[in-house]
XYZ file of C-alpha atoms in Angstrom:
489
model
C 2.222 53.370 22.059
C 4.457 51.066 23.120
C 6.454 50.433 27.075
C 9.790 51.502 26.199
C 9.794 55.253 25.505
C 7.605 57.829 24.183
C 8.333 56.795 19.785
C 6.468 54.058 18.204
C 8.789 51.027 17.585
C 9.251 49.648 14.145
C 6.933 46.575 13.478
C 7.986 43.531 14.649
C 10.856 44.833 17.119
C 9.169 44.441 19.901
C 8.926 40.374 19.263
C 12.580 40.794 18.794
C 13.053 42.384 21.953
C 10.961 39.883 24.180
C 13.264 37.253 22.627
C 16.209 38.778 23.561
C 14.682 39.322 27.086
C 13.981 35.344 27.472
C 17.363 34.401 26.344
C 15.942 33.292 23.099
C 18.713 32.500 20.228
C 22.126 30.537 20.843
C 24.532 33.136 19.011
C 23.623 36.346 19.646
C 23.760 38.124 23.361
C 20.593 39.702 22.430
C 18.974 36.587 21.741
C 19.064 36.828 17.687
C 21.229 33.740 16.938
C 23.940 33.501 14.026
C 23.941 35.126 10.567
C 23.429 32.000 8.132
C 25.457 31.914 5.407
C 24.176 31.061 2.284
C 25.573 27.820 0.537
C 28.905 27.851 -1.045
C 29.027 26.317 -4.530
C 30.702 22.570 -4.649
C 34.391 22.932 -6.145
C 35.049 19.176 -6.216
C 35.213 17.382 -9.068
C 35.287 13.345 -10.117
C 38.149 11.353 -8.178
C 40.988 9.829 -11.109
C 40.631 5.994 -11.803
C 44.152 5.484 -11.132
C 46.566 7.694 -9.075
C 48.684 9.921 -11.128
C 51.833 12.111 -10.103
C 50.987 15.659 -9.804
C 53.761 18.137 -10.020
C 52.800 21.096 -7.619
C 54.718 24.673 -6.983
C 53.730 25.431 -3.372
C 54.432 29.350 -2.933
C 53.789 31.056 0.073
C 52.032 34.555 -0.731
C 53.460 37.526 0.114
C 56.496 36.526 0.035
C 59.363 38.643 -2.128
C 60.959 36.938 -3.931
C 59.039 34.105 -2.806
C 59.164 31.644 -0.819
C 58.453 28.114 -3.064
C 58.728 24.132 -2.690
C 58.160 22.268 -5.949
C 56.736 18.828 -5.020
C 55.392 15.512 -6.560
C 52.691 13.776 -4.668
C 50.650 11.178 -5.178
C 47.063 12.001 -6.876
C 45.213 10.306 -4.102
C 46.460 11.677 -0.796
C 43.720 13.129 1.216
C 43.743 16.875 2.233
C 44.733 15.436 5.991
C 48.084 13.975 4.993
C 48.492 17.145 2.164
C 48.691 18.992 5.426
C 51.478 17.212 6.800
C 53.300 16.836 3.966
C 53.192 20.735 3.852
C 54.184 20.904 7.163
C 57.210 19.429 6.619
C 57.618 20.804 3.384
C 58.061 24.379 5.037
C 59.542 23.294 7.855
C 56.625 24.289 10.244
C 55.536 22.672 13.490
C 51.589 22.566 13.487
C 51.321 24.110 16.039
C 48.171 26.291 15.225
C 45.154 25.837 13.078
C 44.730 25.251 9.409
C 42.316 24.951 6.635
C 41.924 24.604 2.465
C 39.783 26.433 0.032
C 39.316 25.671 -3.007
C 37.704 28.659 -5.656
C 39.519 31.413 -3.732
C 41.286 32.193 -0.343
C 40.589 30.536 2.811
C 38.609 34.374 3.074
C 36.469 34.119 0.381
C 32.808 34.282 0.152
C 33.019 31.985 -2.794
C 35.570 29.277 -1.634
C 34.721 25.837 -0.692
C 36.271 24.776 2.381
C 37.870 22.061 3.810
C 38.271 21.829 7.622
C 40.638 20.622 10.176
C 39.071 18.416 12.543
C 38.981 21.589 15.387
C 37.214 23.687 13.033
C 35.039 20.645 11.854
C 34.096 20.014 15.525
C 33.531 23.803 16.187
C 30.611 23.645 13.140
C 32.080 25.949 10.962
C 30.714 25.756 7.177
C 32.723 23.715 5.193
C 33.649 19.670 4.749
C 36.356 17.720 7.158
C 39.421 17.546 5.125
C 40.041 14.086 5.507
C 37.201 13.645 3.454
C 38.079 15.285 0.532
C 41.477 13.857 -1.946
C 43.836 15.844 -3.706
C 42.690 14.969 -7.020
C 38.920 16.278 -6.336
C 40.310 19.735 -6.104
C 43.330 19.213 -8.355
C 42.596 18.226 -11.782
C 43.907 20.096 -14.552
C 47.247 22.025 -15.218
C 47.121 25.410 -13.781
C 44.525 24.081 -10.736
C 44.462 25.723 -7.596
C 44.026 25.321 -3.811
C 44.579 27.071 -0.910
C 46.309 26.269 2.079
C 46.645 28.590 5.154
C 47.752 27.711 8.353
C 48.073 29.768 11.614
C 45.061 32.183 11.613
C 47.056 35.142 13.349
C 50.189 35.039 10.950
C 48.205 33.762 8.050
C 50.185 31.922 6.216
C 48.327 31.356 2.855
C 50.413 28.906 0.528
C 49.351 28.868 -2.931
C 48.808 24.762 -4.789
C 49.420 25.505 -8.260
C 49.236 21.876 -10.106
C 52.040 22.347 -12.986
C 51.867 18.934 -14.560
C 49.652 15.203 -14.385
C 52.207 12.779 -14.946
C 51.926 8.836 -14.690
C 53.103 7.366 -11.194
C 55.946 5.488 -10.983
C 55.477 2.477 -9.008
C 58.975 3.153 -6.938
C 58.110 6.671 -6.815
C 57.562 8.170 -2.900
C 54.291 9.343 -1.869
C 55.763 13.056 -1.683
C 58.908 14.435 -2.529
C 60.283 17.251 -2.803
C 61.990 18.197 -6.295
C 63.030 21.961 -6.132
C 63.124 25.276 -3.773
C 63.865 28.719 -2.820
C 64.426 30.943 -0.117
C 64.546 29.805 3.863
C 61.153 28.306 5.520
C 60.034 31.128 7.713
C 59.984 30.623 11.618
C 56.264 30.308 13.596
C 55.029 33.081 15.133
C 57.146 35.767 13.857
C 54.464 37.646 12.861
C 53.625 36.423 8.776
C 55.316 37.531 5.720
C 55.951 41.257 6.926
C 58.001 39.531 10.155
C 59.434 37.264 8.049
C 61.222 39.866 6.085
C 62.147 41.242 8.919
C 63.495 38.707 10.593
C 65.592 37.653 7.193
C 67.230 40.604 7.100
C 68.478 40.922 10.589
C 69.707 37.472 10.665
C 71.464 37.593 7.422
C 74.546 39.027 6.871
C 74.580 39.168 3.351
C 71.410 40.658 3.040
C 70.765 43.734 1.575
C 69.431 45.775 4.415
C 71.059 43.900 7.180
C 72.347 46.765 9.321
C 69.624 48.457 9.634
C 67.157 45.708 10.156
C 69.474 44.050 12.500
C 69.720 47.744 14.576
C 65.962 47.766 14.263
C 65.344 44.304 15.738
C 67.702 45.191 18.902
C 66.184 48.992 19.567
C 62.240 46.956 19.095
C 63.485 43.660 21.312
C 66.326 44.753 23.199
C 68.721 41.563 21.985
C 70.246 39.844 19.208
C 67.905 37.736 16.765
C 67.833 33.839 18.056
C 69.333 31.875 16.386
C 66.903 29.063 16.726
C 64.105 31.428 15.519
C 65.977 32.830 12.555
C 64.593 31.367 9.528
C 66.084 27.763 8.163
C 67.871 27.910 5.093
C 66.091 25.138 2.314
C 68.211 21.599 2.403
C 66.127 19.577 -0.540
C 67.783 16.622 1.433
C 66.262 17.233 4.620
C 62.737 18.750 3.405
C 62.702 15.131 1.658
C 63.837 12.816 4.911
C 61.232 14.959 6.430
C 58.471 13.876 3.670
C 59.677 10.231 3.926
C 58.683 10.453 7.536
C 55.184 11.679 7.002
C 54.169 9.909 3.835
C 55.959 6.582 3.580
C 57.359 3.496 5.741
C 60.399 4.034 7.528
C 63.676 3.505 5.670
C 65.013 0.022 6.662
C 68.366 2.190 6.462
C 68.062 3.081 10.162
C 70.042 1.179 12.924
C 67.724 -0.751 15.250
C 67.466 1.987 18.179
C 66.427 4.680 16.331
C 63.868 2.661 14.071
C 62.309 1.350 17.800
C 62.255 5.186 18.644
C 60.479 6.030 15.320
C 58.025 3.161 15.291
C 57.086 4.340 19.251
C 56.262 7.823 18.211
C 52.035 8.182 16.997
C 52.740 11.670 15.928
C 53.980 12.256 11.956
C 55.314 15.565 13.031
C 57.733 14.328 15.515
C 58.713 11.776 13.485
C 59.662 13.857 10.532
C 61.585 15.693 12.715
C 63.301 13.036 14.427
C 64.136 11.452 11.019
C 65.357 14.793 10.056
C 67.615 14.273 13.979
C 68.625 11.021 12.611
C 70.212 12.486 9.476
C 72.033 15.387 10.716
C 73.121 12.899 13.296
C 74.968 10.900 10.892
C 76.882 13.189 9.033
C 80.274 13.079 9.931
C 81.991 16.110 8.150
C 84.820 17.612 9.825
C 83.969 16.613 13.464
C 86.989 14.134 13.417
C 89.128 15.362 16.448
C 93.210 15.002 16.580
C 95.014 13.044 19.075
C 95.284 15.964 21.556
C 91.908 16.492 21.932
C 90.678 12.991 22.117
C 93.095 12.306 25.031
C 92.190 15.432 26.968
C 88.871 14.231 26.712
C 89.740 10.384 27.496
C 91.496 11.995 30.491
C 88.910 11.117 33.638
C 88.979 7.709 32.236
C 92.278 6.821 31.481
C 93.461 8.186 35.023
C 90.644 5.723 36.842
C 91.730 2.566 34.537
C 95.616 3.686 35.763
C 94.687 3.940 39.538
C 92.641 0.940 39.225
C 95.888 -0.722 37.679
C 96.467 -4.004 37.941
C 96.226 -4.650 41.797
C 92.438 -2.935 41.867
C 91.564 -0.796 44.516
C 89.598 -1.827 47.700
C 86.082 -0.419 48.237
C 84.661 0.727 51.047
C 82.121 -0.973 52.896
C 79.110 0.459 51.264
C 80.635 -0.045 48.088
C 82.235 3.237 46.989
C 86.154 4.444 46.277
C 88.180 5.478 49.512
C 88.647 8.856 50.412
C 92.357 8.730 49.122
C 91.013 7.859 45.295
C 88.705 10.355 45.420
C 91.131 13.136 46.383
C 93.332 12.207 43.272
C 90.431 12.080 41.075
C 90.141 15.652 41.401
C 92.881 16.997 39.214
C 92.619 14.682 35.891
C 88.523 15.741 36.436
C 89.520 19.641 36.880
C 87.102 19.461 39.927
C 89.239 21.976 41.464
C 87.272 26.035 42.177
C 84.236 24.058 40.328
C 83.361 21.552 43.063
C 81.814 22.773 46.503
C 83.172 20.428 49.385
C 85.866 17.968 50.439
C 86.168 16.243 47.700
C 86.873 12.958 49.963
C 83.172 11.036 49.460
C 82.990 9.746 46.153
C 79.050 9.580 47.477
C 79.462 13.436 48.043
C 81.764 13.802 45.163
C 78.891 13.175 41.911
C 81.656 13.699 38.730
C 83.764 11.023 40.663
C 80.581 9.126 41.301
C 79.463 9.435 37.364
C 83.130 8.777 36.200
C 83.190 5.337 37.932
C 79.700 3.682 37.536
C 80.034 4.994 33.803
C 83.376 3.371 33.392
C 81.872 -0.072 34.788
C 78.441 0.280 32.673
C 80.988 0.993 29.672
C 82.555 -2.294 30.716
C 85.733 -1.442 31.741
C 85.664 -1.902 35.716
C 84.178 -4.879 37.518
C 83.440 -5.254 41.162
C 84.682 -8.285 42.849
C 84.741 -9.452 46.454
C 84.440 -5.750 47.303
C 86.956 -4.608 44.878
C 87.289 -2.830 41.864
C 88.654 -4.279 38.973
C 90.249 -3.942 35.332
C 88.454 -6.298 33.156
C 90.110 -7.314 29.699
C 88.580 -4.438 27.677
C 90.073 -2.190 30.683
C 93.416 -3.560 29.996
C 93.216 -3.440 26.378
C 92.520 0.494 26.464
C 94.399 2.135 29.451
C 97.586 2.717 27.487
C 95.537 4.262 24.088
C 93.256 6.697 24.405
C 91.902 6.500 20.659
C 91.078 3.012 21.834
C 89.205 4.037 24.750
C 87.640 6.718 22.765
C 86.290 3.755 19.993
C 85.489 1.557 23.153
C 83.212 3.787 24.771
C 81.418 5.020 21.931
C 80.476 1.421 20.552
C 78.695 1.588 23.924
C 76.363 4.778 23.700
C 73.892 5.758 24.079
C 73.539 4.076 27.021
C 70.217 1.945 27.058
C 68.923 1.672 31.123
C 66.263 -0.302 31.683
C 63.614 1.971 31.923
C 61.582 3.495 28.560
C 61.565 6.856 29.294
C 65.684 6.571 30.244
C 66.137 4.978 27.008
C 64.117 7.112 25.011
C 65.813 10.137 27.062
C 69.347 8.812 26.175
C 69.389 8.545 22.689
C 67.333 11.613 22.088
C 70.192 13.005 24.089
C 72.683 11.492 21.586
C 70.439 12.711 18.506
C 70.160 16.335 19.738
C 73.990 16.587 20.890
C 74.967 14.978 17.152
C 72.596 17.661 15.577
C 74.639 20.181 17.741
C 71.005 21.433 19.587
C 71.872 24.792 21.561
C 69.355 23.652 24.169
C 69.389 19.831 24.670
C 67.749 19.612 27.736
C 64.910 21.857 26.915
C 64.070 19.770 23.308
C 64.750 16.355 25.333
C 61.907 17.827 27.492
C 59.658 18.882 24.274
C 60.137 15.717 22.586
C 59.368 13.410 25.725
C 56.067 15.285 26.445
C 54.799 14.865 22.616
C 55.386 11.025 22.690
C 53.270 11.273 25.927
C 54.951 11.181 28.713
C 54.539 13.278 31.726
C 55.897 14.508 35.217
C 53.578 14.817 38.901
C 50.188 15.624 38.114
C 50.271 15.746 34.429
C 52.564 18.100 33.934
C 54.923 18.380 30.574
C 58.602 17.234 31.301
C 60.899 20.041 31.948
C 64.627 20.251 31.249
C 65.065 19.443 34.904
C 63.172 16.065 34.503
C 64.467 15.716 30.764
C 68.366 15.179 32.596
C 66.803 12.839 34.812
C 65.648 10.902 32.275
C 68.401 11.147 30.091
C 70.768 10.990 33.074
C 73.719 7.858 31.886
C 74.039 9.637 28.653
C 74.461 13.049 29.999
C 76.940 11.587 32.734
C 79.185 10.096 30.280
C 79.406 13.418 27.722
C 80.296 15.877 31.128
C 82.660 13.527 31.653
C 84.291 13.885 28.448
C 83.936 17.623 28.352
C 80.730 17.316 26.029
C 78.828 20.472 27.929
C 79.667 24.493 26.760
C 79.667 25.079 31.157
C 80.415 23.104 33.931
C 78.578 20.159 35.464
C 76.852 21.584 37.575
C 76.243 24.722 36.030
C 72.861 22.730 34.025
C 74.507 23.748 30.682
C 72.935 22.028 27.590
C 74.745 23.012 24.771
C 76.891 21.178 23.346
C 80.857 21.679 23.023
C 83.047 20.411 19.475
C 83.800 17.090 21.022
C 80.818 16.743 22.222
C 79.037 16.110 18.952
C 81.848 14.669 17.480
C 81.492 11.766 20.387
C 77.580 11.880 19.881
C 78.175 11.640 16.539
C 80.540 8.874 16.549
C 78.696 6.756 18.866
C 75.253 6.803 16.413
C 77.270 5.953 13.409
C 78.593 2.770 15.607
């Protein structure tokens, strides 16, 4: 009989249970270790001689109707940059795991898998995917592969190969040739919450009411819009590809090329590229002559006071109390300002409006006055000249990196017409690598510091939906059309 209870135990349990009671095993809490899985069969095949184009409809399952990218890539690419290029095919921001299978799902018992480096490291079954190239796994029309990413949504996108074709030696590394339906949003819950979330963000969908009822009773607010899902732009899916697959276009003025070159991560890059772009179109953001001079107003008040004479500074350096009191209409400081209003160190919009004006090279300090200098002069009677004149100058490039950097993100995000400036000034900073006390990610707070001259100059100018001082970060009309201008300078 054995110790533990009055039935016989089956034979050979009670080895099992001494293991358990020494700790024996790594897997198991009873001591037992992992289930091995037996060996999946080898789906790889012979790598092509020379690369070849393959034509490949990428479809995301589930999806209805569904959700497709048609796209030529290069024959050799390794699974590694496959996954980036699908990343920016779809839009998506890799932020959570993903792996390939080839023979099946990423599920199946009889797939052959092919591992991102965290699962790799983690010693799951299956080879690294940087080992493995597009054409061992893709080799005859009607081919497939599997690619999911995000294990909680599951997004499983389908490889069919369509056609081999020769490469042409101009051709891009990926491209994207054809598309439907909008790239879903992360984490809103897979192709069920994509649906979902379709409908009650588009009007002209068929079950929009209801959905968009539904989505306020479940969340208690309005969709977002920067969570709604992005309508497919061929010309911005293949900007995006251009940034993850090939050199940088020699297209892009000097600043934004520096930013580009300074940025390790392809994902950030596509999407600054994509920035870039949206940044330079120009379409309808032309503002009349009203508009321009109400926002030219701060300045060309300071270049009249200034006048001809100058003004006299104080002795550490700042405007008298009288300039700063008549600053305070043309910069509608009035009910929006708390204080005096006679310290132009106390007074930060008058502060901003004058060391702007001098950085934009249009005041000059001499033998403690301020100064027109020829440029001033030029501009203070035209206000679409002043306009031109301070654009040329943006963004502003301080001396420091991360103020540089901050600036003309700044610039990019305002052109793109970003509902929350500060906040993706603060994203972007912290994936290029740069951090605030003890390693913490930049916040919007720090993200304004940083980006501080270039901000400055577009509250001046009305660029901000809210006050100053209210830390709004969405942009207003002239806002991007100044952003706008200033990057196409």
């Amino acid at each position: 009989m054995s110790d533990h209870g009055d039935l016989p135990l089956p034979e050979g349990f009670e080895n099992l249970l001494r293991a358990a009671a020494s700790g024996a095993g790594n897997g198991s809490p009873f001591g037992l270790g992992y289930f091995e899985e037996r060996p999946r069969p080898s789906r790889r095949r012979p790598r092509r001689e020379e690369t070849a184009t393959y034509r490949v409809r990428v479809e995301i399952s589930g999806t209805k109707p569904p959700v497709w990218r048609r796209l030529e890539l290069d024959s050799d690419l390794f699974l590694n940059e496959v996954h980036t290029i699908l990343q920016a095919a779809f839009g998506w921001e890799d932020y959570h795991l993903h792996g390939f299978a080839s023979g099946g799902s990423y599920y199946s018992r009889e797939a052959e898998l092919y591992l991102c480096p965290f699962e790799a490291q983690e010693g799951k079954p299956g080879l690294p995917e940087e080992q493995v190239r597009l054409d061992e796994v893709l080799v005859e029309k009607g081919d497939r592969l599997s690619y999911l990413y995000d294990f909680g949504d599951d997004w499983d996108h389908l490889l069919t190969l369509q056609a081999v074709l020769p490469r042409q030696e101009s051709a891009p590394r990926a491209r994207c040739t054809a598309g439907k339906r909008a790239a879903p949003p992360e984490d809103c819950g897979g192709a069920p919450g994509y649906e979902f979330v379709s409908a009650a963000t588009d009007p002209e969908h068929p079950h929009h009411a209801e959905a968009l009822a539904e989505y306020q009773r479940f969340y208690g607010q309005k969709p977002d819009p920067d969570r709604a899902p992005v309508p497919f732009d061929i010309d911005e899916v293949n900007t995006a590809l251009a940034a993850v697959s090939g050199p940088l276009p020699d297209h892009l003025p000097g600043p934004i090329t520096d930013l580009l070159e300074s940025v390790p991560n392809q994902m950030l890059r596509a999407r600054l590229m994509v920035l870039a772009a949206k940044a330079s179109a120009r379409d309808g953001d032309e503002l009349g002559p009203a508009t321009v001079k109400e926002a030219v107003k701060p300045y060309l008040w300071l270049l009249e006071h200034v006048g001809d004479d100058g003004v006299k500074l104080t002795g550490a350096g700042y405007l008298p109390p009288t300039s700063v009191r008549e600053a305070v209409e043309p910069l509608g400081l009035e009910g929006r300002w708390i204080g005096s209003s006679n310290r132009e160190s106390q007074t930060l919009p008058v502060l901003n409006l004058r060391e702007s004006a001098q950085k934009a090279g249009l005041l000059r300090k001499s033998k403690g006055q301020i100064l027109l200098t020829k440029a001033g002069q030029a501009v203070r009677d035209n206000p679409r000249a002043l306009w031109d004149h301070l654009a040329e100058r943006m963004p502003p490039t301080p001396r420091a990196e991360v103020e540089r950097w901050g600036c003309l993100l700044m610039f990019l995000l305002v052109a793109e017409g970003s509902r929350d400036v500060l906040g993706d000034v603060a994203d972007i900073l912290t994936v290029m690598g740069w951090r605030v006390g003890e390693g913490r990610p930049v916040d919007p707070m720090a993200a304004r510091d940083a980006a501080y001259e270039a901000w400055a100059v577009l509250d001046t100018l009305g660029g901000w939906t809210r006050g100053s001082f209210g830390r709004g970060s969405a942009p207003t009309k002239r806002g991007v059309a100044f952003a706008r201008e200033a990057l196409h300078r």
